[in-house]
mmCIF file of C-alpha atoms and ligand atoms in Angstrom:
data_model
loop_
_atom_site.group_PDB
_atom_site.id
_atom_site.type_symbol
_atom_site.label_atom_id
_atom_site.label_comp_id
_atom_site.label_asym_id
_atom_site.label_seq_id
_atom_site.Cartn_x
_atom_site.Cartn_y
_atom_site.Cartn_z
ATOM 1 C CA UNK A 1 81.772 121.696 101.750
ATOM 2 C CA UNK A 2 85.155 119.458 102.157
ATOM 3 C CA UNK A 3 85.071 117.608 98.752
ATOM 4 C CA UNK A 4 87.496 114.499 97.514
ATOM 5 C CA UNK A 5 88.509 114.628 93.863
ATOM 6 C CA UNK A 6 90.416 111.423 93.599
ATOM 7 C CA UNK A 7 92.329 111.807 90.425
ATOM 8 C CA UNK A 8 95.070 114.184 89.097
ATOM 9 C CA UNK A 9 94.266 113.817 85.747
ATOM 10 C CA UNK A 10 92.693 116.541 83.441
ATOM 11 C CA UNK A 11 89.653 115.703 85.078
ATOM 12 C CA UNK A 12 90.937 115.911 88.195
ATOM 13 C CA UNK A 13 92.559 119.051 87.656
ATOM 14 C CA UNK A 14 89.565 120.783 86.050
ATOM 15 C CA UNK A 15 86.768 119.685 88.622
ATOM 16 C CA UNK A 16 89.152 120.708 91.652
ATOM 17 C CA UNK A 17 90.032 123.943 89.573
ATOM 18 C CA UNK A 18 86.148 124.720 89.876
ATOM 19 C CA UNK A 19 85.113 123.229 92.933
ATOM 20 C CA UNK A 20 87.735 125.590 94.838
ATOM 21 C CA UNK A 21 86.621 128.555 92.921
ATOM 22 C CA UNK A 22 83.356 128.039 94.021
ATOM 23 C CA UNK A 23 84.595 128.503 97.384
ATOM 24 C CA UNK A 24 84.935 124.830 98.724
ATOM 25 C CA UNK A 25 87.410 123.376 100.475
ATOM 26 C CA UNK A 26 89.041 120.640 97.821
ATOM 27 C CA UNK A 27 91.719 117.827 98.465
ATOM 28 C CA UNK A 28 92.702 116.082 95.499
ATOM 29 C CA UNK A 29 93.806 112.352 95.683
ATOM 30 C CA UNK A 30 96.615 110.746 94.348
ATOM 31 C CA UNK A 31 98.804 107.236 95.077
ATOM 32 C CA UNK A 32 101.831 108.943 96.181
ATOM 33 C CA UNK A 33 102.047 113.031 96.126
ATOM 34 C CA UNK A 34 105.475 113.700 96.045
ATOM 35 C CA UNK A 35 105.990 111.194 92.392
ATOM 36 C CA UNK A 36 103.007 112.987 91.099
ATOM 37 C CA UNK A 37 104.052 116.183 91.493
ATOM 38 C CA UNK A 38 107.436 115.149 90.069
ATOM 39 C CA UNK A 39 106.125 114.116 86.796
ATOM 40 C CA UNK A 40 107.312 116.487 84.105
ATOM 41 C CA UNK A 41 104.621 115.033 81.823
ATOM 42 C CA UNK A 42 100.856 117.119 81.362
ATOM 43 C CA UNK A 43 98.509 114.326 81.737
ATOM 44 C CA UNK A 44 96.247 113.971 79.027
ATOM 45 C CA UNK A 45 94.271 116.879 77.253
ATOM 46 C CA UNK A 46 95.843 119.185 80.384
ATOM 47 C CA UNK A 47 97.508 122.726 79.779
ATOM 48 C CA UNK A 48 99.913 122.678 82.598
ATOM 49 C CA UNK A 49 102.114 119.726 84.389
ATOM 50 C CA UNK A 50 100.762 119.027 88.028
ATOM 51 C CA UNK A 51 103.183 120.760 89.590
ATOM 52 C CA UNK A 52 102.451 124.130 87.659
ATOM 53 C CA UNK A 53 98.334 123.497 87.843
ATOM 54 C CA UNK A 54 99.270 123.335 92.101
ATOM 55 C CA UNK A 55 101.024 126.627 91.961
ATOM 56 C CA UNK A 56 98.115 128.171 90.631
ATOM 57 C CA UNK A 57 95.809 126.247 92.558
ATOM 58 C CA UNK A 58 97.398 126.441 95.678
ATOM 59 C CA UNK A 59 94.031 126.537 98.001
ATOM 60 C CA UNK A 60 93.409 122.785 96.592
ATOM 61 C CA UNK A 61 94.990 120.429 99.134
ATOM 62 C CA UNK A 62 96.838 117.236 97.499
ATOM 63 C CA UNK A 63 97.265 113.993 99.893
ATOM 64 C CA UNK A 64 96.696 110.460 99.045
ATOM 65 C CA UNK A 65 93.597 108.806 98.135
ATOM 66 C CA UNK A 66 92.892 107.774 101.466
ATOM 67 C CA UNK A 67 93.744 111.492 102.749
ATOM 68 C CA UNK A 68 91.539 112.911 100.577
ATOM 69 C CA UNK A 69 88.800 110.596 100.778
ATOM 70 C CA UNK A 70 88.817 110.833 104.612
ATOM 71 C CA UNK A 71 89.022 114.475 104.415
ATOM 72 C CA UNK A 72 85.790 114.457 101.872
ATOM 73 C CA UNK A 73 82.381 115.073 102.572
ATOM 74 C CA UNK A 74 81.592 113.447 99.253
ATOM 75 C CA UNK A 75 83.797 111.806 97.024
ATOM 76 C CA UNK A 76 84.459 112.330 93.229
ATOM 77 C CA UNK A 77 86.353 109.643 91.518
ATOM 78 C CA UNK A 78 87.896 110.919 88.748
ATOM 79 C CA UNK A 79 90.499 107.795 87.843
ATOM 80 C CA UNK A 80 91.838 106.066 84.968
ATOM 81 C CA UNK A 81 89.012 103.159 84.158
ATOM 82 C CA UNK A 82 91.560 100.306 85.310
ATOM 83 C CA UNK A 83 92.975 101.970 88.443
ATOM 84 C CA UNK A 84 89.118 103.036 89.640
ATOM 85 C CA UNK A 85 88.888 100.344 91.827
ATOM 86 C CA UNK A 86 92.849 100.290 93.069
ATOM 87 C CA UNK A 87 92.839 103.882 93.693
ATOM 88 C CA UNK A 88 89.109 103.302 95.825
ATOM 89 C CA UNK A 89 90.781 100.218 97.875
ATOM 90 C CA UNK A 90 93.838 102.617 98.635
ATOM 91 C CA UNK A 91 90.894 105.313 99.793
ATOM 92 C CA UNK A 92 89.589 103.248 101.888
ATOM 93 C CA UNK A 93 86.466 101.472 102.268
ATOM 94 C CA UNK A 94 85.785 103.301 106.027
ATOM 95 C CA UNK A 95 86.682 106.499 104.292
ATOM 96 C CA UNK A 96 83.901 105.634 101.667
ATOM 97 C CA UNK A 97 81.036 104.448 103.790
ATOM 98 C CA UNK A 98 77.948 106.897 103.888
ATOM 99 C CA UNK A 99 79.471 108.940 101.380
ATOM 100 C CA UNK A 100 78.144 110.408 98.044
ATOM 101 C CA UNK A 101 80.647 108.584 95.712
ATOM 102 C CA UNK A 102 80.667 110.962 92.418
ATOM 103 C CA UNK A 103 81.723 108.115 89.811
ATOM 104 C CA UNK A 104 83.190 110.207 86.640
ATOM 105 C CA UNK A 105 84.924 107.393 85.085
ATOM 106 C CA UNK A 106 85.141 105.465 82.081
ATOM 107 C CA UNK A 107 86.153 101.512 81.262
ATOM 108 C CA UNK A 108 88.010 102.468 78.559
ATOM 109 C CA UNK A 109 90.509 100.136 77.547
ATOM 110 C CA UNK A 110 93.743 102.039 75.837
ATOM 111 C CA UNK A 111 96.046 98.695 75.289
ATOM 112 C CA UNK A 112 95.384 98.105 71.495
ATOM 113 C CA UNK A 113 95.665 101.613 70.779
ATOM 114 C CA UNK A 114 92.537 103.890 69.598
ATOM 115 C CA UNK A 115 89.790 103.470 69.587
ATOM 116 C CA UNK A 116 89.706 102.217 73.074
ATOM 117 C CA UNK A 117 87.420 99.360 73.913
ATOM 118 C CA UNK A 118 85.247 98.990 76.934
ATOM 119 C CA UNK A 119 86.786 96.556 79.409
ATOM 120 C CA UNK A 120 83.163 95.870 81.137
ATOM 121 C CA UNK A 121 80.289 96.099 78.989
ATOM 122 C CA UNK A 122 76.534 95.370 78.439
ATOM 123 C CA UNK A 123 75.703 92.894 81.141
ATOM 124 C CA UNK A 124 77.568 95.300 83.524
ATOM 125 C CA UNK A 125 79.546 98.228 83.873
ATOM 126 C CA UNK A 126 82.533 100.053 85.954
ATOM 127 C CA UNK A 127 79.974 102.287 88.227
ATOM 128 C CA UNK A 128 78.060 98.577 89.287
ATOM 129 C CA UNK A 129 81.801 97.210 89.920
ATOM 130 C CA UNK A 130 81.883 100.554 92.445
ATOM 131 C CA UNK A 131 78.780 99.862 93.989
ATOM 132 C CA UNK A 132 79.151 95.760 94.676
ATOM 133 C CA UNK A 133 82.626 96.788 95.884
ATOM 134 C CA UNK A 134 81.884 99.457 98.169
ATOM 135 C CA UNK A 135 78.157 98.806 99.337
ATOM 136 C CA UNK A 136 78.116 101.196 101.860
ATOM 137 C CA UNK A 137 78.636 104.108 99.822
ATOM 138 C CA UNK A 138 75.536 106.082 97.294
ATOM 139 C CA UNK A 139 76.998 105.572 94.064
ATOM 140 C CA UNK A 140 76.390 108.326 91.459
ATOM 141 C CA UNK A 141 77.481 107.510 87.946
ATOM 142 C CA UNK A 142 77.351 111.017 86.075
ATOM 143 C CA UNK A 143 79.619 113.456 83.814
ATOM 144 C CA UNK A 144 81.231 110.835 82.132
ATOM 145 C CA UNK A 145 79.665 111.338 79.183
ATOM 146 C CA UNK A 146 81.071 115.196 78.710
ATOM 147 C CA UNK A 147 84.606 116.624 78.385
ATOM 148 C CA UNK A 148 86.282 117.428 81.210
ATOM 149 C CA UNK A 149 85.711 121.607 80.179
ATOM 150 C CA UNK A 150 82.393 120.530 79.959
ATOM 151 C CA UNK A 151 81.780 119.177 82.585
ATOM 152 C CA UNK A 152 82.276 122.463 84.881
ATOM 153 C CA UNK A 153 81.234 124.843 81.778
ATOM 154 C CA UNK A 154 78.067 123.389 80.045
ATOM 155 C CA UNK A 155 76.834 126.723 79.139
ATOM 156 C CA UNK A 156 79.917 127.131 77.035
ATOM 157 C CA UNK A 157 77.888 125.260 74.152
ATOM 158 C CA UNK A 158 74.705 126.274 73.118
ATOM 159 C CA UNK A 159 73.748 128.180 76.395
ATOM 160 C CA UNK A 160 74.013 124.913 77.970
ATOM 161 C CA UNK A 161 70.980 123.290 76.362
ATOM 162 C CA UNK A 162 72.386 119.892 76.312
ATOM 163 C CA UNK A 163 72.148 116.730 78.686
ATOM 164 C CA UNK A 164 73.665 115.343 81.765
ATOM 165 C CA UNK A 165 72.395 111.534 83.217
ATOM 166 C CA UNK A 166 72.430 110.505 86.162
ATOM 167 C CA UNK A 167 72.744 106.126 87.416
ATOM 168 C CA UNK A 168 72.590 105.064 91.368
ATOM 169 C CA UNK A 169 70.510 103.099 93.710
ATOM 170 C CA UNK A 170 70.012 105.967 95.875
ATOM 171 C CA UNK A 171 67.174 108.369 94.952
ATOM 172 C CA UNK A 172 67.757 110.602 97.733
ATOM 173 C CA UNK A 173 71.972 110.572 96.433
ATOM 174 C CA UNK A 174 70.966 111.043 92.669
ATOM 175 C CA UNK A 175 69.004 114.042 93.878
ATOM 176 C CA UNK A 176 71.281 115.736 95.515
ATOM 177 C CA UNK A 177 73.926 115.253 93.264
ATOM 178 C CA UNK A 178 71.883 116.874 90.447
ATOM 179 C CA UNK A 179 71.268 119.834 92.479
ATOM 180 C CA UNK A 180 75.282 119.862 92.556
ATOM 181 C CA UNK A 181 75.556 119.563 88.865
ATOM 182 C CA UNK A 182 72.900 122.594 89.005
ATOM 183 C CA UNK A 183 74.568 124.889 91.723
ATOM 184 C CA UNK A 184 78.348 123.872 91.205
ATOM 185 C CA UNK A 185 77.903 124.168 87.217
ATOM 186 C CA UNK A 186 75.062 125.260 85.555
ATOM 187 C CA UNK A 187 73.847 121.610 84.560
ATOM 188 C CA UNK A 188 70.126 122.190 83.961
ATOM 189 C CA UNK A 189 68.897 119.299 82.112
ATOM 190 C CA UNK A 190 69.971 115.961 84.107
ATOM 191 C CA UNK A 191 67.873 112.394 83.638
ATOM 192 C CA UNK A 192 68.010 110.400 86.264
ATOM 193 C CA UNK A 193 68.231 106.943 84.451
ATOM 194 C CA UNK A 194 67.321 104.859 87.350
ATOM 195 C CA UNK A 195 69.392 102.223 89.412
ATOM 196 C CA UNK A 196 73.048 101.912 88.981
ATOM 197 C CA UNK A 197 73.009 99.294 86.551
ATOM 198 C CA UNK A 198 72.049 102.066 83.961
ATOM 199 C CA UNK A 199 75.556 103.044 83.814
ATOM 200 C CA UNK A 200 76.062 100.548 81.685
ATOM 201 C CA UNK A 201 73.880 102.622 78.856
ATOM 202 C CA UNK A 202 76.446 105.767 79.641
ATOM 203 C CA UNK A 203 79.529 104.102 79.609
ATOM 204 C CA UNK A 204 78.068 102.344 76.262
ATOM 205 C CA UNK A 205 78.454 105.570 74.859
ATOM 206 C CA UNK A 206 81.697 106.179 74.693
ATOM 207 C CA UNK A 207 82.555 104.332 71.618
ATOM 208 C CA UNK A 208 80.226 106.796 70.172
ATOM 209 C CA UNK A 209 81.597 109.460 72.065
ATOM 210 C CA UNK A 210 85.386 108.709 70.791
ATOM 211 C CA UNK A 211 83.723 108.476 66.871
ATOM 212 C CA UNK A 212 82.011 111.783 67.505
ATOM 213 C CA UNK A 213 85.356 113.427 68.790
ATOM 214 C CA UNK A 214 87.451 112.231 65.774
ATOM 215 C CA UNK A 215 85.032 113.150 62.794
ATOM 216 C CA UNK A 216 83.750 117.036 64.814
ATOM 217 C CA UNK A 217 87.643 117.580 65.520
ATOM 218 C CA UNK A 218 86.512 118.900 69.031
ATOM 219 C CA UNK A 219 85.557 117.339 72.110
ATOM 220 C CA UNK A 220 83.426 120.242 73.099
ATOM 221 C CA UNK A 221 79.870 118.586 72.024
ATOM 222 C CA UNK A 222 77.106 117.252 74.116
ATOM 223 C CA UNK A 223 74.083 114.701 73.670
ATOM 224 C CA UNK A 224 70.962 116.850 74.229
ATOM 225 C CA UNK A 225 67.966 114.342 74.419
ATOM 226 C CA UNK A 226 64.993 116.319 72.654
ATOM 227 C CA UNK A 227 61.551 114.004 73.905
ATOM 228 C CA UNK A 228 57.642 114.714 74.142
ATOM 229 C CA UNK A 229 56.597 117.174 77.155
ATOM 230 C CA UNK A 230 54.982 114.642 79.961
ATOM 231 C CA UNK A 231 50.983 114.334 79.041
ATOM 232 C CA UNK A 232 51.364 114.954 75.420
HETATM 233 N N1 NAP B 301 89.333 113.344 79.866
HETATM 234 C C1 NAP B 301 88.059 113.675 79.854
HETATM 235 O O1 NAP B 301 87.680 114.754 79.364
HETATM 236 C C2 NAP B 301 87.050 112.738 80.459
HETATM 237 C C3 NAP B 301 85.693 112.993 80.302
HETATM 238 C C4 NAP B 301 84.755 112.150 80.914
HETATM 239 C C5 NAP B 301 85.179 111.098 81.697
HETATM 240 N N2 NAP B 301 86.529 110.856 81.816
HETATM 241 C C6 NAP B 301 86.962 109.757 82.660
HETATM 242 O O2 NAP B 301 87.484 110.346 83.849
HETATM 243 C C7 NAP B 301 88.540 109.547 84.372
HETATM 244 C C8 NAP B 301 89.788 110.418 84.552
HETATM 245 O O3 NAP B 301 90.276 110.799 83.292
HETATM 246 P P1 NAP B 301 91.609 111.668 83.155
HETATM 247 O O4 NAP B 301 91.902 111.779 81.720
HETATM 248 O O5 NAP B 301 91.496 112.889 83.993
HETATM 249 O O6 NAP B 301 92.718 110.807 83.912
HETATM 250 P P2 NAP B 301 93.321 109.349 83.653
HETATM 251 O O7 NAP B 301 94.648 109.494 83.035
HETATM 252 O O8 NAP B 301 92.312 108.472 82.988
HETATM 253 O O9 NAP B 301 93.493 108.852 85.178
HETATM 254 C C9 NAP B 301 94.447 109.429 85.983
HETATM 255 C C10 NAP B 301 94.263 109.011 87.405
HETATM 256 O O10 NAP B 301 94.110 107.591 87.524
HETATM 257 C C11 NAP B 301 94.942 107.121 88.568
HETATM 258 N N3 NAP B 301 95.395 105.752 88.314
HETATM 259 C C12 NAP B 301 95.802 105.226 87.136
HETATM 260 N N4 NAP B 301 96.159 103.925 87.303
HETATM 261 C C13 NAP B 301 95.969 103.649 88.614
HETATM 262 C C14 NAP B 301 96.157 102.484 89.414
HETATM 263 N N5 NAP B 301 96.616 101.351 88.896
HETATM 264 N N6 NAP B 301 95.843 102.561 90.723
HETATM 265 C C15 NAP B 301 95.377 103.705 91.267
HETATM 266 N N7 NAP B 301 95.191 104.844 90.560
HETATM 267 C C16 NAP B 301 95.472 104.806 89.257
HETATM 268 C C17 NAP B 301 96.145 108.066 88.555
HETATM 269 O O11 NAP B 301 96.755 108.044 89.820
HETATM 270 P P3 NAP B 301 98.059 108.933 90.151
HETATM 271 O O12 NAP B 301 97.548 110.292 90.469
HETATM 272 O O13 NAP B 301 98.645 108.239 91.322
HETATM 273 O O14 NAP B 301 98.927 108.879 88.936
HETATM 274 C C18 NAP B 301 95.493 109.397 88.236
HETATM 275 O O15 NAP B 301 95.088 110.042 89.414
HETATM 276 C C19 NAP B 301 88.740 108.396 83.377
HETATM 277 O O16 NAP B 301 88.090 107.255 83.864
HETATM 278 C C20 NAP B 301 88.085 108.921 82.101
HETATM 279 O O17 NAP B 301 87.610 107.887 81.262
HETATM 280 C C21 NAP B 301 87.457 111.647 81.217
#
């Protein structure tokens, strides 16, 4: 499957690392390819500069967002919280319609230093800013709530007994986005939360999330939601 990963982050990195390993065709996104493969800088919680991850990841194509999100069958978004929706206008809404959007990101809010706050919050959240913006596309909120090792490893920890959600409007879009997270993965436990305005509860844990990382000293851990067997 052709598959957008908007993003050169870690996150970026990591999902397009496995996504091509597992044999698809990947074009990463970025706002201008030439300055991002220039930077001498490792983004964030990333082992090699971008330049150096390409070399070894030379099957992954790298074009701008709206390159790779025309090239995409479905669409990961795996930007910074404040340039989610710049980098999805510079995609391109036509590039975006009918698409599986894969929303991976986080309002997190680095200005005052950490912790980070949540710029969008409680009466609504980044994935619902996604949807509104770009109506014709399924919005799936999911993996944000997991390290970006995690995310394409869960049976790293505890034989990968731990929990994924799922937030969209589109049943048949969360559906087939958790058989992704099954057969691209390993995710076997993934709640479907309901419509999209359930991402706010995800995003809402982040400032847990961030507390959690600090006092474990690793930010390999996972929620595992442990609940009654239906009809008990
Ligand atoms: N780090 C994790 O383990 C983890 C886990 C779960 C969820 N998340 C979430 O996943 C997302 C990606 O995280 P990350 O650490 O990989 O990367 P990041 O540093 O949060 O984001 C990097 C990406 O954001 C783009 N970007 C930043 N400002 C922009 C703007 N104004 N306009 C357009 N694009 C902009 C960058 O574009 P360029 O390529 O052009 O520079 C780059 O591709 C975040 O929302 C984060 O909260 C992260």
């Amino acid at each position: 499957m052709n598959i957008a990963v908007l993003g050169t982050g870690v996150v970026g990195q990591v999902l397009a690392s496995a996504l091509a390993a597992k044999g698809h065709a990947v074009m990463m996104g970025t706002r201008d390819v030439q300055q991002a493969l220039a930077r001498e800088q490792k983004a964030t919680g990333a082992q090699l500069t971008l330049a150096e991850w390409h070399r070894q990841n030379p099957q992954v194509g790298l074009g701008t967002f709206a390159e790779a999100a025309a090239f995409g069958e479905v669409v990961v978004n795996a930007t910074s919280g404040f340039g989610a929706l710049p980098a999805l206008e510079a995609a391109g809404e036509a590039n975006l319609d009918g698409k599986i959007l894969i929303d991976v990101s986080n309002p997190l809010d680095f200005s005052r230093g950490m912790p980070p706050t949540l710029f969008v919050a409680n009466t609504d959240s980044l994935g619902e800013q996604i949807q509104r913006r770009f109506p014709g596309s399924k919005v799936v909120k999911t993996l944000n709530t997991v390290n970006a090792y995690l995310m394409v490893n869960p049976r790293q920890l505890a034989g990968g007994d731990h929990t994924l959600f799922v937030s969209g409007d589109d049943a048949q879009a969360k559906a087939t986005v958790a058989g992704y997270l099954r057969d691209w993965f390993g995710w076997e436990d993934v709640i479907d939360l309901g419509d999209i305005t359930t991402a706010r509860g995800t995003e809402m844990l982040l400032p847990i999330w961030v507390r959690l990382w600090g006092a474990l000293q690793t930010p390999v851990f996972n929620f595992k939601v442990v609940r009654q067997a239906a009809g008990q």
